[in-house]
DNA sequence: CCTCTAGGTTGACAGATATCGAATCAGCGT
DNA sequence: ACGCTGATTCGATATCTGTCAACCTAGAGG
């Protein structure tokens, strides 16, 4: 990474309550355009596993050197998937010496989860 | 791969507690292969809006005749997106007379939301 | 029967994506 | 300096995806 001039990294960092659940009020087109790439990034089995390995890793971060051998895929391919997750705003990478560590961004994950909330309370929307 | 072996409709109906959150334990490859298509289906702005329009519709269902004119897209394109959502197990369609109505499947939505849960309790996993 | 309308299916096409090998970059050791 | 290792970027390619025009199907109503 090193330089991120016009990276499409999503700004939804953490505190933004952002959006009511999908099932409560219709998502505006702009919101959909911003959040869809995050779901898209999770829409690949490899990336979903990568995301889980990173988010559930001890210490909250995972080294690429531990992620790559977990799949029967080449290094460049894993790197590509990590880049996709990064550009979707789901993870954040940091180089420490020889190795690169990734950690999940809790804010956007909570937003996606909130968007998918589907309880009885959500069904009875507050007018 | 992805030559759609058997029925595309996902079996995760409602009651399956299924999986702990992404950030709690590493997702098995099989689970990722099953759930990734659902995220993938939500990874398009049009489908995300369609999903929201359907899930938040009055009575819990929406007519295609109301969905199509909400976008500047052709009928076949909307139909294609609805098929994608249906095959991902996110919605269910029913024809009543001339019109076709779609409604959201709460089970899989709750599963996806649970998978993305990311609270402090999840971060501090029980050893 | 026939016609009309609402949706879905098919075929085709441009653009995106997943994957790899080769090349490149970034640190750490000698 | 040099080489070694981990990670990313580049180039190429096969496949997938979003979109539309054209066509087909299901009901409703003559």
Tab-separated table of N, CA and C in Angstrom, chain A residues 13-126:
chain	number	residue	atom	x	y	z
A	13	UNK	N	-16.213	5.287	9.660
A	13	UNK	CA	-15.201	4.758	10.546
A	13	UNK	C	-15.737	3.989	11.738
A	14	UNK	N	-16.509	4.637	12.564
A	14	UNK	CA	-16.970	3.867	13.702
A	14	UNK	C	-18.228	4.466	14.319
A	15	UNK	N	-18.177	5.720	14.571
A	15	UNK	CA	-19.219	6.313	15.405
A	15	UNK	C	-20.475	6.657	14.619
A	16	UNK	N	-20.356	6.663	13.313
A	16	UNK	CA	-21.525	7.019	12.521
A	16	UNK	C	-22.641	6.005	12.733
A	17	UNK	N	-23.772	6.442	13.250
A	17	UNK	CA	-24.892	5.502	13.389
A	17	UNK	C	-25.394	5.137	11.998
A	18	UNK	N	-25.247	6.042	11.086
A	18	UNK	CA	-25.504	5.808	9.686
A	18	UNK	C	-26.930	5.479	9.381
A	19	UNK	N	-27.229	4.177	9.342
A	19	UNK	CA	-28.485	3.838	8.697
A	19	UNK	C	-29.334	2.932	9.560
A	20	UNK	N	-30.608	3.155	9.471
A	20	UNK	CA	-31.534	2.194	10.081
A	20	UNK	C	-31.497	0.906	9.275
A	21	UNK	N	-31.976	-0.170	9.875
A	21	UNK	CA	-31.937	-1.470	9.183
A	21	UNK	C	-32.630	-1.439	7.828
A	22	UNK	N	-32.110	-2.264	6.967
A	22	UNK	CA	-32.700	-2.535	5.652
A	22	UNK	C	-34.214	-2.641	5.669
A	23	UNK	N	-34.687	-3.353	6.669
A	23	UNK	CA	-36.104	-3.706	6.699
A	23	UNK	C	-36.964	-2.612	7.323
A	24	UNK	N	-36.331	-1.565	7.780
A	24	UNK	CA	-37.097	-0.493	8.421
A	24	UNK	C	-37.419	0.617	7.440
A	25	UNK	N	-36.390	1.099	6.765
A	25	UNK	CA	-36.642	2.145	5.782
A	25	UNK	C	-35.823	1.894	4.534
A	26	UNK	N	-36.357	2.302	3.437
A	26	UNK	CA	-35.735	2.075	2.142
A	26	UNK	C	-34.388	2.779	2.059
A	27	UNK	N	-33.383	2.043	1.638
A	27	UNK	CA	-32.042	2.591	1.529
A	27	UNK	C	-31.970	3.583	0.368
A	28	UNK	N	-31.432	4.769	0.623
A	28	UNK	CA	-31.234	5.705	-0.490
A	28	UNK	C	-30.166	5.177	-1.443
A	29	UNK	N	-30.244	5.626	-2.676
A	29	UNK	CA	-29.312	5.143	-3.699
A	29	UNK	C	-27.872	5.439	-3.319
A	30	UNK	N	-27.630	6.595	-2.714
A	30	UNK	CA	-26.252	6.964	-2.375
A	30	UNK	C	-25.717	6.023	-1.299
A	31	UNK	N	-26.536	5.730	-0.308
A	31	UNK	CA	-26.108	4.812	0.741
A	31	UNK	C	-25.834	3.436	0.170
A	32	UNK	N	-26.695	2.996	-0.720
A	32	UNK	CA	-26.486	1.685	-1.342
A	32	UNK	C	-25.186	1.666	-2.119
A	33	UNK	N	-24.892	2.752	-2.799
A	33	UNK	CA	-23.669	2.808	-3.603
A	33	UNK	C	-22.438	2.749	-2.719
A	34	UNK	N	-22.562	3.254	-1.482
A	34	UNK	CA	-21.415	3.278	-0.583
A	34	UNK	C	-21.241	1.929	0.108
A	35	UNK	N	-22.353	1.294	0.492
A	35	UNK	CA	-22.255	0.068	1.285
A	35	UNK	C	-22.171	-1.196	0.437
A	36	UNK	N	-22.688	-1.159	-0.773
A	36	UNK	CA	-22.671	-2.360	-1.608
A	36	UNK	C	-21.258	-2.907	-1.809
A	37	UNK	N	-20.258	-2.059	-2.051
A	37	UNK	CA	-18.902	-2.609	-2.227
A	37	UNK	C	-18.413	-3.402	-1.028
A	38	UNK	N	-18.852	-3.024	0.171
A	38	UNK	CA	-18.433	-3.783	1.352
A	38	UNK	C	-19.034	-5.188	1.308
A	39	UNK	N	-20.322	-5.275	0.988
A	39	UNK	CA	-20.947	-6.596	0.869
A	39	UNK	C	-20.307	-7.381	-0.276
A	40	UNK	N	-20.018	-6.682	-1.344
A	40	UNK	CA	-19.392	-7.341	-2.492
A	40	UNK	C	-18.055	-7.954	-2.093
A	41	UNK	N	-17.309	-7.212	-1.287
A	41	UNK	CA	-15.999	-7.716	-0.861
A	41	UNK	C	-16.158	-8.983	-0.028
A	42	UNK	N	-17.247	-9.059	0.738
A	42	UNK	CA	-17.490	-10.250	1.549
A	42	UNK	C	-18.111	-11.374	0.731
A	43	UNK	N	-18.435	-11.091	-0.514
A	43	UNK	CA	-19.142	-12.057	-1.337
A	43	UNK	C	-18.250	-13.051	-2.043
A	44	UNK	N	-17.109	-13.296	-1.492
A	44	UNK	CA	-16.212	-14.313	-2.037
A	44	UNK	C	-15.766	-15.216	-0.899
A	45	UNK	N	-15.852	-16.521	-1.090
A	45	UNK	CA	-15.525	-17.448	0.000
A	45	UNK	C	-14.136	-17.214	0.583
A	46	UNK	N	-13.171	-16.982	-0.276
A	46	UNK	CA	-11.808	-16.760	0.213
A	46	UNK	C	-11.746	-15.500	1.067
A	47	UNK	N	-12.359	-14.433	0.579
A	47	UNK	CA	-12.305	-13.183	1.340
A	47	UNK	C	-13.094	-13.286	2.634
A	48	UNK	N	-14.198	-14.040	2.603
A	48	UNK	CA	-14.967	-14.208	3.827
A	48	UNK	C	-14.140	-14.945	4.870
A	49	UNK	N	-13.407	-15.959	4.439
A	49	UNK	CA	-12.534	-16.659	5.368
A	49	UNK	C	-11.392	-15.767	5.830
A	50	UNK	N	-10.818	-15.019	4.915
A	50	UNK	CA	-9.739	-14.099	5.297
A	50	UNK	C	-10.242	-13.127	6.359
A	51	UNK	N	-11.420	-12.580	6.097
A	51	UNK	CA	-12.009	-11.621	7.039
A	51	UNK	C	-12.173	-12.257	8.411
A	52	UNK	N	-12.656	-13.480	8.417
A	52	UNK	CA	-12.862	-14.169	9.688
A	52	UNK	C	-11.533	-14.467	10.373
A	53	UNK	N	-10.567	-14.893	9.599
A	53	UNK	CA	-9.258	-15.201	10.190
A	53	UNK	C	-8.638	-13.950	10.804
A	54	UNK	N	-8.816	-12.817	10.129
A	54	UNK	CA	-8.251	-11.571	10.629
A	54	UNK	C	-9.004	-11.104	11.866
A	55	UNK	N	-10.336	-11.098	11.771
A	55	UNK	CA	-11.145	-10.537	12.860
A	55	UNK	C	-11.090	-11.402	14.109
A	56	UNK	N	-10.903	-12.691	13.912
A	56	UNK	CA	-10.903	-13.584	15.080
A	56	UNK	C	-9.493	-13.914	15.544
A	57	UNK	N	-8.514	-13.310	14.917
A	57	UNK	CA	-7.132	-13.637	15.265
A	57	UNK	C	-6.792	-13.148	16.669
A	58	UNK	N	-5.872	-13.825	17.253
A	58	UNK	CA	-5.423	-13.442	18.588
A	58	UNK	C	-4.737	-12.080	18.511
A	59	UNK	N	-5.169	-11.178	19.406
A	59	UNK	CA	-4.616	-9.838	19.365
A	59	UNK	C	-5.317	-8.942	18.359
A	60	UNK	N	-6.292	-9.513	17.660
A	60	UNK	CA	-7.062	-8.706	16.727
A	60	UNK	C	-6.388	-8.464	15.403
A	61	UNK	N	-5.244	-9.070	15.203
A	61	UNK	CA	-4.563	-8.871	13.928
A	61	UNK	C	-3.945	-10.175	13.455
A	62	UNK	N	-3.770	-10.246	12.142
A	62	UNK	CA	-3.220	-11.459	11.540
A	62	UNK	C	-2.142	-11.081	10.547
A	63	UNK	N	-1.103	-11.909	10.507
A	63	UNK	CA	0.011	-11.694	9.588
A	63	UNK	C	-0.294	-12.371	8.261
A	64	UNK	N	0.065	-11.712	7.177
A	64	UNK	CA	-0.145	-12.293	5.854
A	64	UNK	C	0.559	-13.638	5.753
A	65	UNK	N	1.664	-13.731	6.452
A	65	UNK	CA	2.427	-14.978	6.393
A	65	UNK	C	1.650	-16.133	7.005
A	66	UNK	N	0.670	-15.823	7.861
A	66	UNK	CA	-0.178	-16.872	8.415
A	66	UNK	C	-1.418	-17.093	7.562
A	67	UNK	N	-1.838	-16.050	6.847
A	67	UNK	CA	-3.052	-16.163	6.041
A	67	UNK	C	-2.796	-16.962	4.762
A	68	UNK	N	-1.716	-16.652	4.104
A	68	UNK	CA	-1.462	-17.241	2.778
A	68	UNK	C	-1.434	-18.766	2.784
A	69	UNK	N	-0.678	-19.395	3.695
A	69	UNK	CA	-0.608	-20.865	3.625
A	69	UNK	C	-1.907	-21.561	3.987
A	70	UNK	N	-2.927	-20.800	4.431
A	70	UNK	CA	-4.199	-21.425	4.784
A	70	UNK	C	-5.044	-21.726	3.557
A	71	UNK	N	-4.598	-21.252	2.405
A	71	UNK	CA	-5.348	-21.483	1.174
A	71	UNK	C	-4.428	-22.101	0.131
A	72	UNK	N	-5.049	-22.783	-0.796
A	72	UNK	CA	-4.264	-23.341	-1.894
A	72	UNK	C	-4.265	-22.356	-3.046
A	73	UNK	N	-3.815	-21.173	-2.722
A	73	UNK	CA	-3.775	-20.104	-3.713
A	73	UNK	C	-2.407	-19.442	-3.658
A	74	UNK	N	-2.047	-18.811	-4.747
A	74	UNK	CA	-0.736	-18.177	-4.806
A	74	UNK	C	-0.697	-16.930	-3.927
A	75	UNK	N	0.498	-16.497	-3.589
A	75	UNK	CA	0.661	-15.280	-2.801
A	75	UNK	C	0.016	-14.070	-3.435
A	76	UNK	N	0.260	-13.811	-4.707
A	76	UNK	CA	-0.372	-12.664	-5.361
A	76	UNK	C	-1.893	-12.692	-5.272
A	77	UNK	N	-2.474	-13.865	-5.348
A	77	UNK	CA	-3.934	-13.939	-5.283
A	77	UNK	C	-4.430	-13.526	-3.900
A	78	UNK	N	-3.790	-14.035	-2.865
A	78	UNK	CA	-4.176	-13.631	-1.509
A	78	UNK	C	-3.973	-12.133	-1.333
A	79	UNK	N	-2.882	-11.636	-1.854
A	79	UNK	CA	-2.610	-10.206	-1.757
A	79	UNK	C	-3.704	-9.401	-2.452
A	80	UNK	N	-4.151	-9.909	-3.570
A	80	UNK	CA	-5.233	-9.241	-4.302
A	80	UNK	C	-6.521	-9.201	-3.480
A	81	UNK	N	-6.845	-10.301	-2.836
A	81	UNK	CA	-8.061	-10.348	-2.024
A	81	UNK	C	-7.952	-9.414	-0.825
A	82	UNK	N	-6.767	-9.369	-0.235
A	82	UNK	CA	-6.572	-8.460	0.890
A	82	UNK	C	-6.727	-7.006	0.446
A	83	UNK	N	-6.240	-6.730	-0.740
A	83	UNK	CA	-6.390	-5.375	-1.267
A	83	UNK	C	-7.857	-5.029	-1.469
A	84	UNK	N	-8.609	-6.006	-1.952
A	84	UNK	CA	-10.046	-5.800	-2.150
A	84	UNK	C	-10.731	-5.490	-0.827
A	85	UNK	N	-10.409	-6.277	0.196
A	85	UNK	CA	-10.994	-6.038	1.519
A	85	UNK	C	-10.575	-4.665	2.048
A	86	UNK	N	-9.326	-4.308	1.788
A	86	UNK	CA	-8.823	-3.023	2.269
A	86	UNK	C	-9.547	-1.872	1.581
A	87	UNK	N	-9.713	-1.987	0.283
A	87	UNK	CA	-10.363	-0.908	-0.460
A	87	UNK	C	-11.853	-0.828	-0.156
A	88	UNK	N	-12.399	-1.892	0.363
A	88	UNK	CA	-13.799	-1.864	0.774
A	88	UNK	C	-13.946	-1.285	2.171
A	89	UNK	N	-12.834	-0.984	2.804
A	89	UNK	CA	-12.873	-0.374	4.131
A	89	UNK	C	-13.042	-1.373	5.249
A	90	UNK	N	-12.892	-2.664	4.926
A	90	UNK	CA	-13.161	-3.684	5.935
A	90	UNK	C	-11.947	-3.986	6.798
A	91	UNK	N	-10.766	-3.837	6.245
A	91	UNK	CA	-9.561	-4.130	7.013
A	91	UNK	C	-8.544	-3.015	6.824
A	92	UNK	N	-7.524	-3.088	7.641
A	92	UNK	CA	-6.486	-2.080	7.644
A	92	UNK	C	-5.149	-2.801	7.772
A	93	UNK	N	-4.183	-2.422	6.935
A	93	UNK	CA	-2.908	-3.120	6.956
A	93	UNK	C	-1.794	-2.253	7.497
A	94	UNK	N	-0.837	-2.934	8.111
A	94	UNK	CA	0.309	-2.208	8.653
A	94	UNK	C	1.541	-3.086	8.526
A	95	UNK	N	2.607	-2.484	8.042
A	95	UNK	CA	3.854	-3.225	7.902
A	95	UNK	C	4.702	-3.017	9.146
A	96	UNK	N	5.174	-4.126	9.710
A	96	UNK	CA	6.096	-4.043	10.845
A	96	UNK	C	7.287	-4.928	10.519
A	97	UNK	N	8.345	-4.278	10.086
A	97	UNK	CA	9.526	-5.033	9.694
A	97	UNK	C	9.256	-5.813	8.437
A	98	UNK	N	9.535	-7.066	8.483
A	98	UNK	CA	9.392	-7.886	7.299
A	98	UNK	C	7.939	-8.227	7.001
A	99	UNK	N	7.112	-8.256	8.054
A	99	UNK	CA	5.771	-8.772	7.876
A	99	UNK	C	4.714	-7.681	7.839
A	100	UNK	N	3.580	-8.021	7.246
A	100	UNK	CA	2.452	-7.102	7.170
A	100	UNK	C	1.302	-7.703	7.952
A	101	UNK	N	0.709	-6.878	8.807
A	101	UNK	CA	-0.390	-7.339	9.645
A	101	UNK	C	-1.673	-6.621	9.246
A	102	UNK	N	-2.755	-7.361	9.280
A	102	UNK	CA	-4.066	-6.783	8.973
A	102	UNK	C	-4.973	-6.910	10.186
A	103	UNK	N	-5.829	-5.906	10.351
A	103	UNK	CA	-6.848	-5.983	11.406
A	103	UNK	C	-8.174	-5.468	10.873
A	104	UNK	N	-9.252	-5.940	11.461
A	104	UNK	CA	-10.585	-5.569	11.007
A	104	UNK	C	-10.939	-4.170	11.491
A	105	UNK	N	-11.783	-3.498	10.723
A	105	UNK	CA	-12.319	-2.202	11.135
A	105	UNK	C	-13.705	-2.437	11.719
A	106	UNK	N	-13.830	-2.270	13.012
A	106	UNK	CA	-15.092	-2.626	13.675
A	106	UNK	C	-16.261	-1.765	13.216
A	107	UNK	N	-15.992	-0.493	12.919
A	107	UNK	CA	-17.079	0.426	12.587
A	107	UNK	C	-17.934	-0.047	11.438
A	108	UNK	N	-17.306	-0.318	10.330
A	108	UNK	CA	-18.092	-0.693	9.155
A	108	UNK	C	-18.761	-2.039	9.358
A	109	UNK	N	-18.087	-2.936	10.103
A	109	UNK	CA	-18.706	-4.241	10.351
A	109	UNK	C	-19.996	-4.078	11.147
A	110	UNK	N	-19.947	-3.201	12.145
A	110	UNK	CA	-21.159	-2.965	12.934
A	110	UNK	C	-22.249	-2.343	12.067
A	111	UNK	N	-21.841	-1.481	11.151
A	111	UNK	CA	-22.832	-0.854	10.274
A	111	UNK	C	-23.515	-1.878	9.383
A	112	UNK	N	-22.723	-2.763	8.820
A	112	UNK	CA	-23.298	-3.789	7.953
A	112	UNK	C	-24.240	-4.684	8.754
A	113	UNK	N	-23.806	-5.032	9.962
A	113	UNK	CA	-24.647	-5.886	10.805
A	113	UNK	C	-25.949	-5.177	11.144
A	114	UNK	N	-25.842	-3.889	11.462
A	114	UNK	CA	-27.046	-3.131	11.815
A	114	UNK	C	-27.987	-3.040	10.622
A	115	UNK	N	-27.414	-2.910	9.444
A	115	UNK	CA	-28.233	-2.792	8.244
A	115	UNK	C	-29.040	-4.060	8.002
A	116	UNK	N	-28.477	-5.193	8.380
A	116	UNK	CA	-29.149	-6.469	8.130
A	116	UNK	C	-30.073	-6.883	9.264
A	117	UNK	N	-30.089	-6.093	10.337
A	117	UNK	CA	-30.929	-6.441	11.490
A	117	UNK	C	-32.369	-6.647	11.032
A	118	UNK	N	-32.967	-7.668	11.567
A	118	UNK	CA	-34.320	-8.013	11.129
A	118	UNK	C	-35.091	-8.592	12.306
A	119	UNK	N	-35.347	-7.793	13.294
A	119	UNK	CA	-36.117	-8.296	14.432
A	119	UNK	C	-37.563	-7.858	14.292
A	120	UNK	N	-38.333	-8.306	15.270
A	120	UNK	CA	-39.749	-7.942	15.271
A	120	UNK	C	-39.888	-6.438	15.455
A	121	UNK	N	-39.017	-5.881	16.261
A	121	UNK	CA	-39.065	-4.441	16.496
A	121	UNK	C	-38.846	-3.667	15.197
A	122	UNK	N	-38.001	-4.242	14.344
A	122	UNK	CA	-37.728	-3.554	13.086
A	122	UNK	C	-38.933	-3.612	12.162
A	123	UNK	N	-39.660	-4.708	12.270
A	123	UNK	CA	-40.827	-4.853	11.417
A	123	UNK	C	-41.879	-3.795	11.749
A	124	UNK	N	-42.007	-3.517	13.043
A	124	UNK	CA	-42.940	-2.484	13.460
A	124	UNK	C	-42.185	-1.158	13.476
A	125	UNK	N	-42.126	-0.561	12.329
A	125	UNK	CA	-41.319	0.642	12.214
A	125	UNK	C	-41.995	1.826	12.899
A	126	UNK	N	-41.204	2.652	13.539
A	126	UNK	CA	-41.739	3.856	14.174
A	126	UNK	C	-42.095	4.891	13.123
